[in-house]
Amino acid sequence: ATYPIVGIIDSGVAAPLDAWVVGRFDYLSPGEFNAVHGTGVAGLVSVPHLTNHASVVPPGDGCRIYDAPLFPSKPFSTHYRGFIDFLEEVEQAVAEGQRNHGVRIFNLSINAVSDVERYRYSIYASRLDQIADAYGVIFVNTVGNLPQAQARAPWPKKPGETVRYFASRTTSDTIFKPSESVRAISVGAINPPRTGHVEGAPTVYTTRGPGLQVGVKPDVVAYGGAGVTAPGASTGLCSIDVEGRRQDVVGTSFAAPLVARTLAGLDAATNGGLHVEALRAMLLHHAVLPETLQRRSLKHLARQFAGFGQPAPVVDMLETGNHQITLLFQSRLSIGERKPVILRFPFAWPESLTGSDGKCSGRARITLVYAPPLDPAFGAEFVRVNLEASLKQLQAVPNKDGSPRFLNQIDPLYYPKSAHLAVPEKALIDHGLKWWPSKQYCSTFNEVGASSQWRLEVTSLVRAETRFPAEGVPFAALLTIEDPDGKAPVFRELRQYLQTSQANAQDVRAAVRLRA
């Protein structure tokens, strides 16, 4: 069979998983690392279904491992002069894994025990970005665990109690470096089902973002094992030990491998045909906030702890019901003769969601992920180019020069309800994620406008004294159009339209193996 592959940058993988290990980086000799932690991480990447209920871990039946045991059993300083020196070895391991085994997803359940600074993009995150860009890979990094003495009380069952608890808590609980990396996927931990804690709520130990004064971190969350409050209680998440025995695990270290496994599964299912921006966009686009965090009063806390939500299984990313369709655009926004090029994709709104008078209904969601030039010298303004997506509808009244006029009808995910009024720059940064390389937009329409002619646009903005890069900015945009009632034949109608138009539209093909 063809299995996905994940690079495990950790403390080594023990013998029980040797059959899944395709290669090993040999910086440390076998006597210089202790495989306890790395084996627990690798077990959740490769064979999590052997030790957990199907509702806890991503579906699948195996994942190959490239083992990079870089975390020593002796003090860190005996092998590395600092975290930057450690990242130099990470680069060598990534280069070998990518070159010899085609690894594109690397799990990094290791942090520098240092809080992300609000106004400074760390040299650690910048170095991780450089490695990711150089080799075309994605790091899946944990956001870090709070020290036991600083752990929070279990998440309250009532939203009002939750708000009061965090209003009175003085500890910042900030995520650790280098999890602010914008090229990486940062993962927080939530409680698994069937424990004494609220299912889907942030664990007592997971840190919260964004750390920086801009953006969203963590990107996503996964089950990380609930904090144990009574002797012998289960964490709800299990892996294997160095002898191959089942053991309970707890920590953001064990949430990250579940996300890495999902990303690797998506990469394998699409035969490596998606750019890294498209892989990240697919992951975020199909993430859903746990039900516990969907209350309106918890919106701010949900963003800090869970980012865009919990990733969906790969099969749900690649297959859809007839009531919705998802279009993926992966390209590079280039520079024109005078100003950057604008991507425009015109299309007709599904007929079943369009009234006889041209008014349109339904729901639209957009996820935009791009790789802008970065410069940590500018502190929190390290992102130098901003890309924005919009979904525009043709208006009955043209522009003053007689050209067709299109009006944007979709709002950024975190915008307040007054989105169509003039919005201050600070609100654009805080709620619209301006200058942040991962954005989401969502709106529900009820007989909007008077035309079925729409278009998706991706535009750019460059900071003062910065030039748009000559090589362009790679990006991926996902647009989902759906009937909230789940009845209209949206997929069939829009697919037929694309086939009869001049668009070069192809299915994202997946090799799905059927099991009895």
XYZ file of C-alpha atoms in Angstrom:
516
model
C 0.000 0.000 0.000
C 0.994 3.635 -0.348
C 1.255 5.217 3.090
C 1.861 8.862 4.039
C 5.153 9.820 5.668
C 6.010 12.178 8.543
C 9.387 13.283 9.840
C 9.605 13.022 13.649
C 12.088 15.538 15.070
C 12.213 14.409 18.679
C 14.096 12.110 21.051
C 14.093 9.021 18.842
C 11.744 6.172 17.931
C 12.082 2.800 19.693
C 12.201 -0.694 18.171
C 8.455 -1.537 18.294
C 7.918 0.929 15.416
C 10.949 -0.139 13.355
C 8.728 -1.614 10.635
C 7.372 1.893 9.945
C 10.730 3.702 10.077
C 12.089 4.330 6.552
C 15.197 6.250 7.563
C 17.023 7.760 10.529
C 19.161 10.879 10.880
C 22.359 9.974 12.746
C 23.511 13.176 14.475
C 23.124 11.563 17.913
C 24.311 8.016 18.555
C 21.828 5.492 20.088
C 23.302 5.974 23.557
C 22.831 9.736 23.494
C 19.032 9.907 23.317
C 16.137 8.428 25.267
C 13.322 7.348 22.948
C 10.494 7.561 25.524
C 9.028 10.877 24.351
C 9.751 10.367 20.649
C 8.148 6.913 20.635
C 4.993 8.309 22.232
C 4.837 10.973 19.527
C 5.594 8.504 16.716
C 2.976 6.048 17.957
C 0.298 8.715 17.481
C 1.579 9.439 13.989
C 1.874 5.859 12.795
C -0.559 3.590 14.679
C -2.880 5.717 16.864
C -5.895 3.564 15.987
C -4.314 0.614 17.840
C -4.472 2.402 21.194
C -7.377 4.864 20.891
C -11.073 5.015 20.110
C -11.866 6.038 16.530
C -13.480 9.272 17.749
C -10.176 10.501 19.206
C -7.660 10.042 16.379
C -7.697 10.686 12.605
C -8.851 7.728 10.498
C -6.185 5.735 8.688
C -4.193 2.558 9.023
C -0.544 3.471 9.145
C 2.035 6.164 8.446
C 5.705 5.836 7.592
C 8.252 7.599 9.812
C 11.503 9.394 9.126
C 13.207 9.456 12.519
C 15.343 12.487 13.417
C 16.463 11.938 17.052
C 17.878 15.369 17.826
C 16.784 15.828 21.439
C 19.499 14.399 23.763
C 18.983 12.557 27.033
C 21.760 14.604 28.650
C 21.417 18.370 29.227
C 20.695 20.284 26.025
C 23.893 22.320 26.365
C 26.100 19.211 26.127
C 25.272 18.896 22.409
C 24.086 22.371 21.320
C 25.325 25.890 21.939
C 21.719 27.086 21.982
C 18.370 26.685 20.232
C 19.719 28.203 16.997
C 22.435 25.546 16.948
C 19.703 22.944 17.414
C 17.807 24.398 14.447
C 20.950 24.076 12.307
C 20.802 20.320 12.874
C 17.067 20.400 12.205
C 17.858 21.840 8.774
C 20.295 19.019 8.035
C 17.701 16.431 9.081
C 15.004 18.091 6.952
C 17.316 18.229 3.932
C 18.107 14.516 4.216
C 14.504 13.474 4.840
C 13.183 15.556 1.966
C 15.909 14.464 -0.456
C 15.972 10.727 0.333
C 12.355 10.027 1.295
C 10.261 12.906 -0.028
C 9.136 14.014 3.458
C 7.085 17.240 3.348
C 5.571 17.193 6.870
C 7.784 17.359 9.961
C 6.468 17.062 13.517
C 8.334 19.251 16.019
C 6.993 18.645 19.524
C 9.796 20.759 20.989
C 9.839 24.414 22.058
C 12.279 26.880 23.475
C 10.988 27.470 27.003
C 10.521 31.179 26.340
C 7.321 33.154 25.780
C 6.606 34.694 22.392
C 7.184 38.448 22.631
C 4.342 40.775 21.712
C 6.345 43.195 19.546
C 9.154 40.970 18.254
C 9.232 38.055 15.829
C 11.803 35.671 17.284
C 14.978 34.600 15.524
C 13.886 31.003 16.202
C 10.636 31.396 14.256
C 12.480 33.226 11.475
C 15.010 30.396 11.188
C 12.216 27.808 11.071
C 10.572 29.821 8.266
C 13.820 29.855 6.306
C 14.132 26.070 6.541
C 10.497 25.556 5.511
C 10.938 27.826 2.478
C 14.259 26.324 1.425
C 12.970 22.734 1.321
C 9.256 23.176 0.645
C 8.112 21.541 3.897
C 5.635 22.228 6.687
C 6.557 22.082 10.366
C 3.810 21.077 12.775
C 4.852 22.651 16.079
C 3.336 22.551 19.558
C 2.490 25.779 21.360
C 3.967 24.474 24.632
C 2.773 23.387 28.067
C 2.355 25.493 31.184
C 4.490 24.464 34.173
C 2.448 22.337 36.551
C 2.434 25.100 39.171
C 0.810 27.481 36.642
C -1.794 25.040 35.297
C -5.329 26.396 35.109
C -8.367 24.972 36.813
C -10.438 22.563 34.650
C -12.561 24.376 32.051
C -15.941 25.346 33.594
C -19.087 23.852 32.090
C -20.943 27.176 31.978
C -19.714 29.937 29.606
C -20.384 32.642 32.174
C -18.119 30.939 34.700
C -15.419 30.594 32.034
C -15.467 34.315 31.241
C -15.289 35.231 34.923
C -12.410 32.810 35.528
C -10.231 34.289 32.791
C -11.192 37.836 33.703
C -9.691 37.235 37.144
C -6.650 35.211 35.986
C -3.491 37.320 35.931
C -1.111 34.792 34.314
C -0.692 35.409 30.575
C -0.263 31.714 29.563
C 1.602 32.865 26.415
C 2.633 30.376 23.709
C 6.314 29.430 23.458
C 8.839 30.210 20.741
C 9.083 29.263 17.858
C 5.361 28.443 17.592
C 4.634 31.976 16.301
C 6.215 30.875 12.993
C 3.855 31.859 10.171
C 5.110 29.113 7.838
C 4.411 26.431 10.459
C 1.163 24.968 11.765
C 1.001 25.539 15.530
C -1.140 23.169 17.590
C -2.874 23.572 20.940
C -4.480 20.819 23.034
C -8.123 20.137 23.905
C -9.700 17.535 26.190
C -10.577 14.168 24.604
C -14.002 12.592 25.195
C -14.707 10.237 28.099
C -12.589 11.990 30.739
C -13.592 13.984 33.799
C -13.020 17.220 31.863
C -15.290 19.135 29.464
C -14.913 17.467 26.054
C -13.369 19.731 23.413
C -12.393 22.435 25.913
C -8.770 23.647 26.156
C -6.716 21.527 28.519
C -5.450 22.874 31.824
C -1.877 23.062 30.511
C -2.127 24.308 26.894
C -0.796 27.818 26.319
C -2.732 30.506 24.478
C -1.930 32.933 21.700
C -1.400 34.820 19.679
C 1.669 35.995 21.626
C 2.379 38.559 18.921
C 0.114 41.593 18.765
C -1.124 40.406 15.356
C -2.556 37.227 13.880
C -3.951 33.903 15.052
C -1.979 31.315 16.990
C -2.376 28.449 17.568
C -3.593 27.628 14.065
C -5.544 24.525 15.097
C -6.147 22.219 18.053
C -6.227 18.464 18.575
C -6.785 16.080 21.475
C -3.760 16.246 23.735
C -4.807 14.240 26.757
C -6.681 15.712 29.716
C -4.826 16.754 32.836
C -5.167 14.050 35.494
C -6.962 15.274 38.623
C -7.260 11.922 40.452
C -4.811 9.009 40.884
C -5.241 6.392 38.189
C -7.537 8.545 36.040
C -7.167 8.258 32.265
C -5.988 11.172 30.141
C -8.225 9.961 27.302
C -5.307 9.738 24.826
C -2.940 6.780 24.516
C 0.194 5.880 22.610
C 2.908 3.250 23.102
C 6.055 3.115 25.246
C 9.519 1.916 24.224
C 8.459 -1.694 24.829
C 5.382 -1.366 22.620
C 2.907 -1.300 25.509
C -0.120 0.971 25.614
C 0.298 4.022 27.842
C -1.617 7.212 28.617
C 0.007 10.398 27.312
C -0.655 14.059 28.043
C 0.668 17.333 26.615
C 0.600 19.477 23.499
C 3.467 17.250 22.331
C 0.872 14.568 21.631
C -1.691 16.848 19.992
C 0.723 17.932 17.244
C 1.329 14.420 15.785
C -2.404 13.972 15.170
C -2.339 17.113 13.002
C 0.920 16.093 11.302
C -0.655 12.736 10.442
C -3.679 14.494 8.922
C -1.497 16.809 6.803
C 0.619 13.899 5.598
C -2.532 11.938 4.769
C -3.838 14.882 2.734
C -0.517 15.142 0.897
C -0.568 11.416 0.085
C -4.226 11.430 -0.967
C -3.568 14.231 -3.456
C -0.396 12.522 -4.741
C 1.818 15.416 -3.656
C 0.068 17.743 -6.085
C -0.731 20.505 -3.590
C 1.665 23.338 -2.779
C 2.517 23.784 0.907
C 0.250 26.870 0.977
C -2.616 24.738 -0.382
C -1.999 22.012 2.231
C -2.129 24.578 5.026
C -5.188 26.251 3.508
C -7.036 22.927 3.202
C -6.279 22.128 6.834
C -7.536 25.508 8.114
C -10.516 25.699 5.739
C -11.954 22.416 7.012
C -11.226 23.034 10.685
C -14.212 23.474 13.003
C -14.287 24.939 16.491
C -15.226 22.381 19.171
C -18.835 22.793 20.231
C -17.738 23.922 23.694
C -16.043 26.999 22.190
C -18.790 28.012 19.760
C -20.697 30.165 22.281
C -20.766 33.842 21.319
C -19.436 34.924 24.733
C -16.344 32.714 24.230
C -15.414 34.004 20.762
C -12.322 35.854 21.991
C -11.085 32.954 24.130
C -11.796 30.452 21.344
C -9.505 32.368 18.994
C -6.719 32.503 21.619
C -6.850 28.807 22.466
C -8.129 27.040 19.336
C -7.335 29.297 16.374
C -9.363 28.133 13.376
C -10.527 24.947 15.110
C -10.043 21.185 15.011
C -9.063 19.706 11.607
C -11.497 17.439 9.771
C -10.551 13.958 8.507
C -8.847 13.914 5.115
C -11.771 12.188 3.408
C -14.075 15.027 4.524
C -11.680 17.573 2.998
C -11.724 15.807 -0.371
C -15.346 14.702 -0.637
C -18.530 16.719 -0.308
C -22.260 16.382 -0.455
C -24.206 17.713 -3.421
C -25.347 20.752 -1.405
C -21.879 22.376 -1.486
C -18.787 22.774 -3.618
C -15.242 23.845 -2.773
C -12.946 25.459 -5.332
C -9.176 25.496 -4.736
C -6.907 28.063 -6.394
C -3.141 27.630 -5.959
C -0.986 30.108 -7.791
C 1.482 32.958 -7.435
C 0.437 36.611 -7.442
C 2.934 38.307 -9.743
C 3.909 41.911 -10.307
C 2.535 43.817 -13.289
C 4.108 46.671 -15.227
C 2.859 49.300 -12.779
C 1.287 47.438 -9.869
C 0.751 43.859 -8.653
C -1.601 41.670 -10.665
C -5.084 40.957 -9.277
C -6.484 37.438 -9.484
C -10.084 37.529 -10.732
C -12.207 34.435 -11.160
C -15.722 35.176 -12.514
C -18.519 32.649 -12.065
C -22.292 32.365 -11.902
C -23.995 31.758 -8.561
C -25.716 28.328 -8.420
C -29.112 28.492 -10.110
C -30.922 26.740 -7.265
C -29.775 29.499 -4.854
C -30.712 32.362 -7.216
C -34.200 33.825 -7.369
C -35.987 34.888 -10.558
C -35.102 38.517 -9.764
C -31.365 37.691 -9.466
C -31.232 37.795 -5.664
C -28.763 35.231 -4.259
C -28.896 33.116 -1.113
C -26.620 30.571 0.539
C -23.395 30.595 2.504
C -19.847 31.308 1.318
C -16.530 30.662 3.057
C -13.029 31.638 1.888
C -9.657 30.645 3.317
C -6.559 32.448 2.031
C -3.011 31.313 2.885
C 0.033 32.943 1.330
C 3.816 33.149 1.806
C 4.776 36.845 1.959
C 8.326 38.155 2.345
C 9.250 38.391 6.040
C 11.656 40.728 7.818
C 12.001 40.306 11.614
C 13.889 43.623 11.781
C 10.479 45.350 11.684
C 9.242 43.656 14.872
C 5.512 42.920 14.831
C 5.371 44.400 11.300
C 7.578 41.575 9.977
C 5.034 40.643 7.259
C 5.828 43.036 4.420
C 3.094 42.207 1.889
C -0.603 41.759 2.618
C -2.957 39.703 0.447
C -6.741 39.994 0.750
C -9.564 37.924 -0.723
C -13.009 39.224 -1.597
C -16.204 37.804 -3.099
C -17.896 40.432 -5.243
C -21.358 40.579 -6.831
C -22.260 42.580 -9.928
C -24.390 45.635 -9.122
C -27.274 47.076 -11.129
C -25.781 50.587 -11.112
C -22.425 50.766 -12.981
C -19.407 52.883 -12.065
C -19.284 56.546 -13.124
C -17.185 55.646 -16.159
C -19.800 53.099 -17.250
C -17.758 50.025 -16.315
C -19.415 47.173 -14.377
C -19.454 47.741 -10.624
C -18.840 44.847 -8.229
C -19.498 45.017 -4.478
C -17.767 42.801 -1.911
C -20.318 40.666 -0.045
C -18.143 38.608 2.316
C -16.674 39.558 5.693
C -13.527 38.418 7.530
C -14.319 35.714 10.073
C -13.590 37.805 13.162
C -15.203 41.064 11.998
C -17.843 42.684 14.212
C -21.335 43.021 12.775
C -20.669 46.618 11.673
C -18.296 45.368 8.973
C -19.827 47.422 6.150
C -19.111 50.686 7.986
C -15.726 52.404 7.868
C -13.317 50.224 9.848
C -10.239 51.693 11.613
C -6.806 50.296 10.734
C -6.429 48.735 14.192
C -9.687 46.828 13.760
C -8.553 45.668 10.315
C -5.427 44.218 11.951
C -7.144 42.772 15.043
C -10.326 41.422 13.451
C -9.608 41.342 9.715
C -6.141 39.751 10.170
C -4.580 42.378 7.955
C -0.849 41.653 7.537
C -1.339 38.041 8.638
C -0.688 35.225 6.103
C -3.700 33.078 7.043
C -7.186 34.559 6.694
C -10.769 33.323 6.688
C -13.971 34.974 5.496
C -17.560 33.849 5.950
C -21.020 35.247 5.172
C -24.535 33.888 4.894
C -26.695 35.459 2.191
C -30.462 35.812 2.160
C -31.639 37.207 -1.194
C -28.654 39.521 -1.636
C -28.247 41.855 -4.630
C -29.879 41.482 -8.021
C -27.385 39.519 -10.139
C -26.056 35.961 -10.335
C -22.691 37.218 -11.683
C -19.953 37.012 -9.037
C -16.196 36.945 -8.916
C -13.484 35.924 -6.472
C -10.613 38.395 -6.185
C -7.195 38.228 -4.525
C -5.423 41.579 -4.231
C -2.232 42.799 -2.569
C -0.894 45.702 -0.535
C 2.766 46.504 0.142
C 4.106 48.306 3.202
C 5.816 51.656 2.773
C 9.437 51.384 1.600
C 8.881 47.754 0.573
C 8.810 46.471 -3.005
C 6.561 43.703 -4.207
C 8.873 40.685 -4.707
C 9.877 40.136 -8.330
C 9.301 36.388 -7.964
C 5.713 37.010 -6.809
C 3.871 35.755 -3.724
C 2.647 32.130 -3.692
C -0.851 31.664 -2.306
C -3.758 29.260 -2.060
C -7.412 30.296 -1.839
C -10.336 28.008 -1.071
C -13.922 29.046 -1.787
C -16.851 26.993 -0.506
C -20.407 27.771 -1.617
C -23.175 25.826 0.073
C -26.860 25.639 0.844
C -27.214 25.950 4.664
C -30.328 23.763 4.456
C -28.374 20.994 2.748
C -30.868 20.530 -0.114
C -29.919 22.526 -3.250
C -27.784 20.716 -5.892
C -24.948 23.245 -5.633
C -22.138 20.882 -6.611
C -23.814 19.630 -9.779
C -24.880 23.090 -10.947
C -21.568 24.863 -10.392
C -19.562 21.970 -11.805
C -21.664 22.036 -14.958
C -21.091 25.775 -15.228
C -17.315 25.331 -14.902
C -17.290 22.604 -17.564
C -19.093 24.847 -20.054
C -17.029 27.958 -19.237
C -13.461 28.729 -20.249
C -12.147 27.858 -16.785
C -9.519 25.126 -16.546
C -11.141 23.214 -13.672
C -9.949 19.796 -12.492
C -10.970 17.568 -9.634
C -8.623 17.240 -6.677
C -8.189 13.515 -7.097
C -7.760 11.192 -4.142
C -6.729 7.551 -4.109
C -9.187 6.226 -1.541
C -8.701 2.588 -0.558
C -11.898 0.835 0.480
C -11.923 -1.543 3.423
C -14.616 -4.069 4.290
